[in-house]
Coordinates of C-alpha atoms and ligand atoms in Angstrom, one line a residue:
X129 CA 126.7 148.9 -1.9
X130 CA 126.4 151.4 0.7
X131 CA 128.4 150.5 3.4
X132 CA 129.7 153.9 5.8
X133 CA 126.8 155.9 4.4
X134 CA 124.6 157.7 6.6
X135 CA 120.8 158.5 5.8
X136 CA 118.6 160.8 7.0
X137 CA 114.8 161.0 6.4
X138 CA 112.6 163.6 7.0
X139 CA 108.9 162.3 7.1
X140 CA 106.0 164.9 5.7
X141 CA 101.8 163.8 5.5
X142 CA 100.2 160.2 6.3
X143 CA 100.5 157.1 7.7
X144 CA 100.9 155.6 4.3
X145 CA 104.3 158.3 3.8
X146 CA 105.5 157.0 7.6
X147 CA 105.5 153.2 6.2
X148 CA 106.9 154.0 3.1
X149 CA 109.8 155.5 4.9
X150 CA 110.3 152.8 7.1
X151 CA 110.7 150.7 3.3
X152 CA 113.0 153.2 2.3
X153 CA 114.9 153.1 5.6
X154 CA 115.0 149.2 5.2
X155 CA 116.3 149.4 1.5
X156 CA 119.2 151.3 2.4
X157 CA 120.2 150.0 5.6
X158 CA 120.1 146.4 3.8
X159 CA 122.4 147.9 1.3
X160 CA 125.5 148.9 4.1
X161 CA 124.1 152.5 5.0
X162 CA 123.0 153.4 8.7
X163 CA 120.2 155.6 9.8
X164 CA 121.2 159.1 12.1
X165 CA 118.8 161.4 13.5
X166 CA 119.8 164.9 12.1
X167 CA 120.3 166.1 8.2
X168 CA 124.0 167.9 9.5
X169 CA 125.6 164.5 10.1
X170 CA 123.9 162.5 7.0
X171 CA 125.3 161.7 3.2
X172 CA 122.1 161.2 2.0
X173 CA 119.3 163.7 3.0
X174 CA 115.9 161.9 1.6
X175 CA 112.4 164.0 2.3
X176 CA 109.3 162.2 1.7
X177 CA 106.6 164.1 0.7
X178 CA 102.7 164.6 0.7
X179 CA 100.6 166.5 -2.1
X180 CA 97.1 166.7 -0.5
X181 CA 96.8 170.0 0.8
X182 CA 98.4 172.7 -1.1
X183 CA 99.9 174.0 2.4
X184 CA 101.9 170.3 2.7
X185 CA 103.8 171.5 -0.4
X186 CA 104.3 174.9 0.5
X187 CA 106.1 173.7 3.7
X188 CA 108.0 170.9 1.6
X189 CA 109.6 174.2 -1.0
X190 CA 110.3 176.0 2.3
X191 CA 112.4 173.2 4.3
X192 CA 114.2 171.9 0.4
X193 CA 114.9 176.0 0.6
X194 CA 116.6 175.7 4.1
X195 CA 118.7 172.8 2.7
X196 CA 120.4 174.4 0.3
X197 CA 123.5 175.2 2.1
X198 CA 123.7 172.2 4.0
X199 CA 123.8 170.5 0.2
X200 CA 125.9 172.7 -1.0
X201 CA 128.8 172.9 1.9
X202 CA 128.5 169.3 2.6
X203 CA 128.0 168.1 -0.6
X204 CA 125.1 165.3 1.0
X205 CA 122.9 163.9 -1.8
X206 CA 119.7 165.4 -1.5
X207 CA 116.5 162.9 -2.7
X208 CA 113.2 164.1 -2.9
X209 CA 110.1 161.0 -2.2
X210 CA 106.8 160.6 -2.5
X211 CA 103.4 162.2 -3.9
X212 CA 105.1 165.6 -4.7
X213 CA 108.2 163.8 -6.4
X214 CA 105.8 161.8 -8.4
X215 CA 103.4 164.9 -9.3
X216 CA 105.4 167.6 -9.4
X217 CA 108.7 165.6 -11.4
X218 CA 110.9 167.5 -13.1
X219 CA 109.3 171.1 -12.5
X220 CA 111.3 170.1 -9.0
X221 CA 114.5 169.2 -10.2
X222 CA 114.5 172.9 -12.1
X223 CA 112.6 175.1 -8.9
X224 CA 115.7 173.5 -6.6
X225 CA 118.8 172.4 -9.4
X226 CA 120.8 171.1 -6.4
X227 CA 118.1 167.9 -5.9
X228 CA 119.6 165.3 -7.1
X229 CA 117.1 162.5 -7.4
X230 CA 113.3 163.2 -7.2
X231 CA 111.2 159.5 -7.2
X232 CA 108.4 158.6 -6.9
X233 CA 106.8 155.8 -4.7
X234 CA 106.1 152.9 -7.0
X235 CA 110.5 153.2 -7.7
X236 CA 111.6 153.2 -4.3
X237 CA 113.3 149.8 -5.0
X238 CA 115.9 151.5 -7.5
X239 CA 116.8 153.7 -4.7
X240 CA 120.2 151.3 -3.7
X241 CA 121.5 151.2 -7.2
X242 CA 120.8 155.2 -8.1
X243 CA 122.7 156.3 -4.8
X244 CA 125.9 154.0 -5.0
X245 CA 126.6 155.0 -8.4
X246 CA 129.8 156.6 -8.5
X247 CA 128.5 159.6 -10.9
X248 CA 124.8 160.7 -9.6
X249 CA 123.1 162.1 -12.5
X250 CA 120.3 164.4 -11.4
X251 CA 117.1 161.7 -12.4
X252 CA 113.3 161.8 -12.0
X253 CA 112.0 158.3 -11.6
X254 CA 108.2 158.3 -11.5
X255 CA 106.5 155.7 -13.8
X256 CA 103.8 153.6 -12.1
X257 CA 104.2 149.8 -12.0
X258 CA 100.8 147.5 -12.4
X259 CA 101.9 144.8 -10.0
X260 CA 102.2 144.8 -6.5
X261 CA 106.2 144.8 -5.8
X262 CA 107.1 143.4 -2.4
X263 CA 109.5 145.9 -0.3
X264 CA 110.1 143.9 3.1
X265 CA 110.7 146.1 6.7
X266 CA 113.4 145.2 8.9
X267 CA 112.4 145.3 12.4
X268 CA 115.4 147.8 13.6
X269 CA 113.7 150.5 11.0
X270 CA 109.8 150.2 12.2
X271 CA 109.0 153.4 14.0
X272 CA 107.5 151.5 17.2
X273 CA 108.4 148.1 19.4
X274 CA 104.5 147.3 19.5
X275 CA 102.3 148.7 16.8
X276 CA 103.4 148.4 12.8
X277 CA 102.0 149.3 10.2
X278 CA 101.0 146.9 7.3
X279 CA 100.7 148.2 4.2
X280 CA 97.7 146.4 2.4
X281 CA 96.8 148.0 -0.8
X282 CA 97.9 151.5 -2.8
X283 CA 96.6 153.6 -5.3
X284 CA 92.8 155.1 -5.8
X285 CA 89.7 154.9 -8.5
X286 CA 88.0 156.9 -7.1
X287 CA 88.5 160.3 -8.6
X288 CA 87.1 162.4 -6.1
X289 CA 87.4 165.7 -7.6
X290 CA 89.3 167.5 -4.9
X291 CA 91.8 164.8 -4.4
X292 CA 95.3 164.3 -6.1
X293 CA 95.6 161.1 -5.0
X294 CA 94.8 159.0 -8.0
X295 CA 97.4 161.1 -9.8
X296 CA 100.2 160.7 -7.2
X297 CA 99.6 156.8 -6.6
X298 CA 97.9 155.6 -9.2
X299 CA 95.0 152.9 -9.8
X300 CA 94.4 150.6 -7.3
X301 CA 96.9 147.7 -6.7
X302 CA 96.2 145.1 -4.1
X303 CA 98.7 143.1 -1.9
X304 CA 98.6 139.4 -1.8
X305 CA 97.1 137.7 1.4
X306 CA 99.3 135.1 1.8
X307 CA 102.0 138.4 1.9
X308 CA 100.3 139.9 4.5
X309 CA 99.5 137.3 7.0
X310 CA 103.3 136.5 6.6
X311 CA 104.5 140.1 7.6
X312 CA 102.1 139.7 10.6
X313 CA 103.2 136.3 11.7
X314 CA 107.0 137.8 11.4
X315 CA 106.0 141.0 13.0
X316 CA 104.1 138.8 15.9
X317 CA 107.3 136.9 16.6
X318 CA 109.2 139.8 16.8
X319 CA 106.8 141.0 20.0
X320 CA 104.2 143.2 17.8
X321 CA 100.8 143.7 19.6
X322 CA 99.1 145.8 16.8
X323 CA 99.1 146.0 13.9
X324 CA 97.3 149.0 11.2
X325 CA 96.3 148.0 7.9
X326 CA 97.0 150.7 5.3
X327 CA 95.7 151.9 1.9
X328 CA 94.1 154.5 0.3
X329 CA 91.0 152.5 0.1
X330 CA 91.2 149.7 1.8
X331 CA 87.0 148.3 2.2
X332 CA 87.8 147.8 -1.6
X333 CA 90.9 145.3 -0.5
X334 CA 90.3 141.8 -2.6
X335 CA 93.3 139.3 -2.7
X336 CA 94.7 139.0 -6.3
X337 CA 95.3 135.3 -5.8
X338 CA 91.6 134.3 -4.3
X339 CA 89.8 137.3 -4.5
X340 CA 89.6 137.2 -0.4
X341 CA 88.2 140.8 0.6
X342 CA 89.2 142.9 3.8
X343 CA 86.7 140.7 6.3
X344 CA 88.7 137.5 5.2
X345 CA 92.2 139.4 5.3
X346 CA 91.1 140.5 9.4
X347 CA 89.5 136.8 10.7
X348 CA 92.9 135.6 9.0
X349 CA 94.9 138.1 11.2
X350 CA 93.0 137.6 13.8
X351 CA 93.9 133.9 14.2
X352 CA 97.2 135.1 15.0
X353 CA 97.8 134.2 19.0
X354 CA 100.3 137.5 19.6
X355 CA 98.4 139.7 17.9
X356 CA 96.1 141.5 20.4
X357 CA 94.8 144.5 18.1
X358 CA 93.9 145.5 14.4
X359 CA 93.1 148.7 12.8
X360 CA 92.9 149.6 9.4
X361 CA 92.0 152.8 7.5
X362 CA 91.2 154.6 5.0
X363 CA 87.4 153.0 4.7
X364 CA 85.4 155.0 2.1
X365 CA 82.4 155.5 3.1
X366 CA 80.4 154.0 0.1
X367 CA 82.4 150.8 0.2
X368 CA 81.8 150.2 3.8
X369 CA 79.3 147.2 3.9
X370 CA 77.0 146.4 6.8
X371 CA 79.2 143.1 6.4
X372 CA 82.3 144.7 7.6
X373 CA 80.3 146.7 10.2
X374 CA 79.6 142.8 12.1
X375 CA 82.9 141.5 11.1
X376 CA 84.7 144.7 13.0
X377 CA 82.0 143.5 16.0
X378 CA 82.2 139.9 15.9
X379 CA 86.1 139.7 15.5
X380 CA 87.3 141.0 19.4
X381 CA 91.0 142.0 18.4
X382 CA 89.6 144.1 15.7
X383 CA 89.5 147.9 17.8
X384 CA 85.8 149.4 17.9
X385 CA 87.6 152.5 16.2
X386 CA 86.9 153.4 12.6
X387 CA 88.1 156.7 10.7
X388 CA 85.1 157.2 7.8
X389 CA 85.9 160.5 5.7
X390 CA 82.7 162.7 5.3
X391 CA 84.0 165.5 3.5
X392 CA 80.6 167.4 4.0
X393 CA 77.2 167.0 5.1
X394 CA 75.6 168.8 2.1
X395 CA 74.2 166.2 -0.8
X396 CA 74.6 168.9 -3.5
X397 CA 78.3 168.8 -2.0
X398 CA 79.1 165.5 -1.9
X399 CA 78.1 164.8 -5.4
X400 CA 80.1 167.8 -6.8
X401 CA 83.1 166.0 -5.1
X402 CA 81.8 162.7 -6.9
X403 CA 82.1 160.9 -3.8
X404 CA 79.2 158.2 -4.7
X405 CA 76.9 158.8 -1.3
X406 CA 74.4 160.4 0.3
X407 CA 74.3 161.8 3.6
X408 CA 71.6 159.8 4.5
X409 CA 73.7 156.7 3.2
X410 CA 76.7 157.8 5.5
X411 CA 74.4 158.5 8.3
X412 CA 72.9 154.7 8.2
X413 CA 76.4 153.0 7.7
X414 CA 77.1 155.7 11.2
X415 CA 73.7 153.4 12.9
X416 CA 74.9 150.2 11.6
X417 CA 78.0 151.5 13.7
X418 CA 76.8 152.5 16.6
X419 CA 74.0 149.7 17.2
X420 CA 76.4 147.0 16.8
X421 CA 79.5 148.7 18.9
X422 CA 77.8 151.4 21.1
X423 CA 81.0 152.3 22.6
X424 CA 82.7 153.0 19.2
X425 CA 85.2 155.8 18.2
X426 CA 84.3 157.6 15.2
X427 CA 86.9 159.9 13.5
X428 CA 86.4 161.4 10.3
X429 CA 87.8 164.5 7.8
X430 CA 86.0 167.6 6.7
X431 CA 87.2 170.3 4.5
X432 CA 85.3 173.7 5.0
X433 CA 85.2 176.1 1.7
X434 CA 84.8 173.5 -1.6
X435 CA 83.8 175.8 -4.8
X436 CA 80.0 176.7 -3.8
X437 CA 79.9 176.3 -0.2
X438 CA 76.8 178.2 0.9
X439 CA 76.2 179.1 4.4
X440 CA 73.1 176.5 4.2
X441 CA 75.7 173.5 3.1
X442 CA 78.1 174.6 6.1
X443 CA 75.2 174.3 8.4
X444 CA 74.7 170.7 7.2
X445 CA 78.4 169.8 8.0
X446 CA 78.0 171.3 11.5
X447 CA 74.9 169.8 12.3
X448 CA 76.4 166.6 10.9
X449 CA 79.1 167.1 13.9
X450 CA 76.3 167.0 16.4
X451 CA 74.3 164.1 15.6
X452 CA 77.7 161.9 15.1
X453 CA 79.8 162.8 17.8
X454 CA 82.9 162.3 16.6
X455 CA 85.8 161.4 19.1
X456 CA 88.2 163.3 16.7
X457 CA 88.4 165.2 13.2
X458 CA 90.8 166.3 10.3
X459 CA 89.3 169.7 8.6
X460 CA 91.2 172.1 6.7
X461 CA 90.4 174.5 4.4
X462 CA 89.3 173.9 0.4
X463 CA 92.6 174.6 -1.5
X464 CA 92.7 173.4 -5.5
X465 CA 94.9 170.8 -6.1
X466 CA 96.9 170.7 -9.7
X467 CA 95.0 168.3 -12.3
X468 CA 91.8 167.1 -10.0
X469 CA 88.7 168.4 -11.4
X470 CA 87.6 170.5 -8.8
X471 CA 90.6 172.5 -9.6
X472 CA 88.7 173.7 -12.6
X473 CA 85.8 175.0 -10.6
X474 CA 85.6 178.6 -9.5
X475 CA 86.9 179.2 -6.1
X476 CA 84.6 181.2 -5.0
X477 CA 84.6 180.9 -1.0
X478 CA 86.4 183.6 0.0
X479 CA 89.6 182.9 2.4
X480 CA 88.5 184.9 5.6
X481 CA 85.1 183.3 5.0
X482 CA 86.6 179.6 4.8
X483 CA 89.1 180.4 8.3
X484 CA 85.8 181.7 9.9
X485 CA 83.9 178.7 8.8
X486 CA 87.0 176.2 9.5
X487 CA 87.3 178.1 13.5
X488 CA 83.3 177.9 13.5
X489 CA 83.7 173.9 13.3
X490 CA 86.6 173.3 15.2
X491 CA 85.8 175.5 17.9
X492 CA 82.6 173.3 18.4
X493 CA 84.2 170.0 17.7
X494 CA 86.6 170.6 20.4
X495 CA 84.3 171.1 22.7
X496 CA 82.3 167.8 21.4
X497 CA 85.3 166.0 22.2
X498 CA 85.3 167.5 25.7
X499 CA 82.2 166.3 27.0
X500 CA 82.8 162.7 25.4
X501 CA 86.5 162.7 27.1
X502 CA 84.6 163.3 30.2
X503 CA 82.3 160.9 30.2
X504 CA 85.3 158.3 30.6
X505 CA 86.7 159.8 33.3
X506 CA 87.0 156.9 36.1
X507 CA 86.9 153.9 33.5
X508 CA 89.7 151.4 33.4
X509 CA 91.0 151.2 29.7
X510 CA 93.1 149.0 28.0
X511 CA 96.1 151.5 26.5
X512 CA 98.6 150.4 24.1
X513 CA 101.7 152.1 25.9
X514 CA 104.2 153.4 23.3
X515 CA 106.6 155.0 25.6
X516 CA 107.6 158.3 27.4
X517 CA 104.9 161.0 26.9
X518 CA 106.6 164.5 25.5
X519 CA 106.5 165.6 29.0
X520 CA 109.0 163.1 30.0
X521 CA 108.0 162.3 33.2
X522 CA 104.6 160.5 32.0
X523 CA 104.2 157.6 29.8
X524 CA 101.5 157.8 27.0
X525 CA 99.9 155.5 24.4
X526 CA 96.6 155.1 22.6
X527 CA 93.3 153.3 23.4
X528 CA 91.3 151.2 21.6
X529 CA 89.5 154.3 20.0
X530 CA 92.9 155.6 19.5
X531 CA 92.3 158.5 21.3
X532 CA 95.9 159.4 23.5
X533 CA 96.3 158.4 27.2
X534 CA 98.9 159.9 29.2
X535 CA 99.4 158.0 32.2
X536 CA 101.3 157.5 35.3
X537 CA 102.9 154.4 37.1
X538 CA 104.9 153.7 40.2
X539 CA 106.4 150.9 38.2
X540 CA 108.6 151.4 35.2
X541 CA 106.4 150.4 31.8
X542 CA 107.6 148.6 29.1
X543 CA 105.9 149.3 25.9
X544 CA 102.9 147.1 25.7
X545 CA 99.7 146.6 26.8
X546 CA 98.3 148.2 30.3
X547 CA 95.3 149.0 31.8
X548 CA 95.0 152.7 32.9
X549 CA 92.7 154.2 35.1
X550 CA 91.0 157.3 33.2
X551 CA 91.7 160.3 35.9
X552 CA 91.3 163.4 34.0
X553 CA 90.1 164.5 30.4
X554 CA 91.0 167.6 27.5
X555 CA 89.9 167.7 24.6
X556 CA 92.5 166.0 23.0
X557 CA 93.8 163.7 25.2
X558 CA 93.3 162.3 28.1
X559 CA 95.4 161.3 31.5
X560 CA 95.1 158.1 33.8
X561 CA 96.8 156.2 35.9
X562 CA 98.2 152.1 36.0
X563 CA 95.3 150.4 37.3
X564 CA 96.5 148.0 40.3
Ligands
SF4_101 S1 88.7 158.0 -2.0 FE1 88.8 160.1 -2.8 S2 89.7 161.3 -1.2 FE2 90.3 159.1 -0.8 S3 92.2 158.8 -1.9 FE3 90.6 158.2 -3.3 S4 90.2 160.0 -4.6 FE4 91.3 160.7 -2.7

């Protein structure tokens, strides 16, 4: 349908938005068309996009702005995907008339048909389906030779009130297991080590078919010979059962890593974002944690500045920081997001008060991750090693708390698993060598 077309796609937000690109990218390179590197040589220009933060969209309307003339001169079809397509709809179509297609995710399998129709009618597709709709990955498309991602479950009922999520992907929907464990097996055969669970929510996981939930889904992947590691996020904190907590440490390909959103450390905060537990809660499901995997890595994301931050409620978030250590954080700064509740609050942090506050954490956090990073220097790690580090003359990869190693060898290394002597530490990565 396709055939001499080339594709380009430009990638914006989460893990979930670089998996659903690698679907796109395997929809239209089944359908004839071929993949380049650069929007100047490409037919079809397709940007996938996030919605979170209000800045992700700001930076989306500023690169759609710089491809204006390349649309125009060329005449490439110009597609717009993901959470801002489905949000934003046709408000996008009239900010930048030259778009030609603006979908959202749950329509991604129309894509072949809308782009080899001889007369492309500018379109907005963006109803939700109820049912899980299989979009298989060809391996040529997956980002990495040794880690893939497995999408496991979309959508969100949570409704926290900051967060356009459930507006953007909908209720939950939940893959089948039997579809799962068959995308690993494939992606095992093929030479995959890892592999990272995805969804919105995923501690909520249950099979449709048997009602299975996510501990089943990881012993089942777990039996799998090739596969040596499995990760999955986003846990919310309120579904995450002491269950799961001895599954992750009973089950030894499952990493003793775990990314567990806080959002704040102030009660009166967390209930105004309606996100169903306590600090205290969070803080036991953190023991549970720690006293079952001391060595585990911790990540989590904070936003600085929600309507009625007080200094008081800040102080809770960073003193949160300190007792939990965290190997790594998200945090950005409150920013209301179109149709969530908390949009409707006042906000009333003001902006040089919410970058002090946001430098404040991050300053410290950084230096949190310092001294743990320390700590391992002159361990031997297993490190998942993904390739040439940006440096070029390194190779780098990720641990089991997925933090990055940059190492060196006298050996050429494949992409695969290593062990690295840990040789030196920053804050946000750290170096090694091959271990002999
Ligand atoms: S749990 Fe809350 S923050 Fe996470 S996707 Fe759902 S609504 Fe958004």
């Amino acid at each position: 349908m396709l055939e001499g077309k080339k594709f380009f796609i430009h990638t914006f937000g989460c893990q979930m938005n670089l998996n659903d690109s690698e679907h796109v990218a395997s929809l239209l390179s089944k359908s004839g068309a071929s993949r380049t590197d650069s929007p100047e040589n490409s037919d079809i220009i397709l940007i996938n996009t996030c919605a979170v933060r209000e800045k992700s969209v700001e930076k989306l309307f500023s690169y759609l702005g710089r491809l204006k003339d390349q649309k125009l001169n060329k005449g490439s079809v110009l597609v717009c995907l993901g959470c801002v397509a489905q949000l934003y709809r046709e408000k996008l179509l009239s900010k930048f008339p030259y778009l030609d297609l603006v979908v959202g995710p749950a329509k991604y399998q129309e894509l072949p048909f809308l782009l080899s129709r001889p007369c492309l009618e500018p379109a907005v597709l963006s109803h939700w389906e109820k049912k899980w709709v299989e979009l298989p990955i060809s391996p040529e498309v997956r980002e990495s030779q040794v880690s893939a991602y497995i999408t496991i479950m979309e959508g969100c009922n949570n409704f926290c009130t900051f967060c356009v999520v459930p507006f953007t992907r909908g209720r939950e929907k939940y893959r089948p297991l039997r579809a799962i464990i068959e995308e690993a097996r494939q992606l095992a055969e093929a030479g995959y080590l890892e592999v990272q669970l995805l969804g919105q929510n995923v501690n909520s996981y249950l099979d449709p078919e048997s009602g299975a939930d996510l501990t089943v889904l990881l012993e089942k992947i777990s039996d799998i010979e090739q596969i040596k590691w499995i990760r999955f996020l986003t846990s919310h904190p309120k579904n995450f059962s002491l269950e799961m907590a001895r599954t992750m440490a009973s089950l030894k390909k499952v990493c003793h890593q775990l990314h567990l959103p806080v959002q704040s450390g102030s009660n009166r905060l967390l209930a105004s974002m309606n996100r169903n537990y306590s600090i205290e809660d969070y803080l036991q499901k953190i023991g549970w944690l720690k006293s079952l995997m001391p060595a585990i890595s911790l990540s989590t994301d904070i936003i600085v500045g929600f309507p009625g931050e007080t200094d008081d409620d800040f102080g809770q978030t960073m003193r949160l920081i300190e007792q939990v250590k965290y190997t790594n954080i998200f945090s950005f700064r409150y920013s209301p997001r179109p149709l969530t509740r908390a949009a409707r609050l006042k906000d009333d942090v003001p902006e040089e008060v919410k970058i002090e506050r946001l430098i404040r954490l991050q300053r410290r956090q950084k230096e949190i991750q310092l001294e743990l990073n320390n700590k391992m220097i002159g361990q031997k790690q297993k490190v998942l090693g993904l390739g040439c580090s940006k440096k070029g003359n390194l190779f780098t990869g990720r641990n089991e708390g997925y933090q990055v190693v940059n190492f060196s060898s006298s050996q050429p290394v494949k992409p695969g698993l290593v062990e690295v002597k840990i040789t030196g530490a920053g804050a946000y990565s750290l170096r090694g060598e091959v271990s002999t």
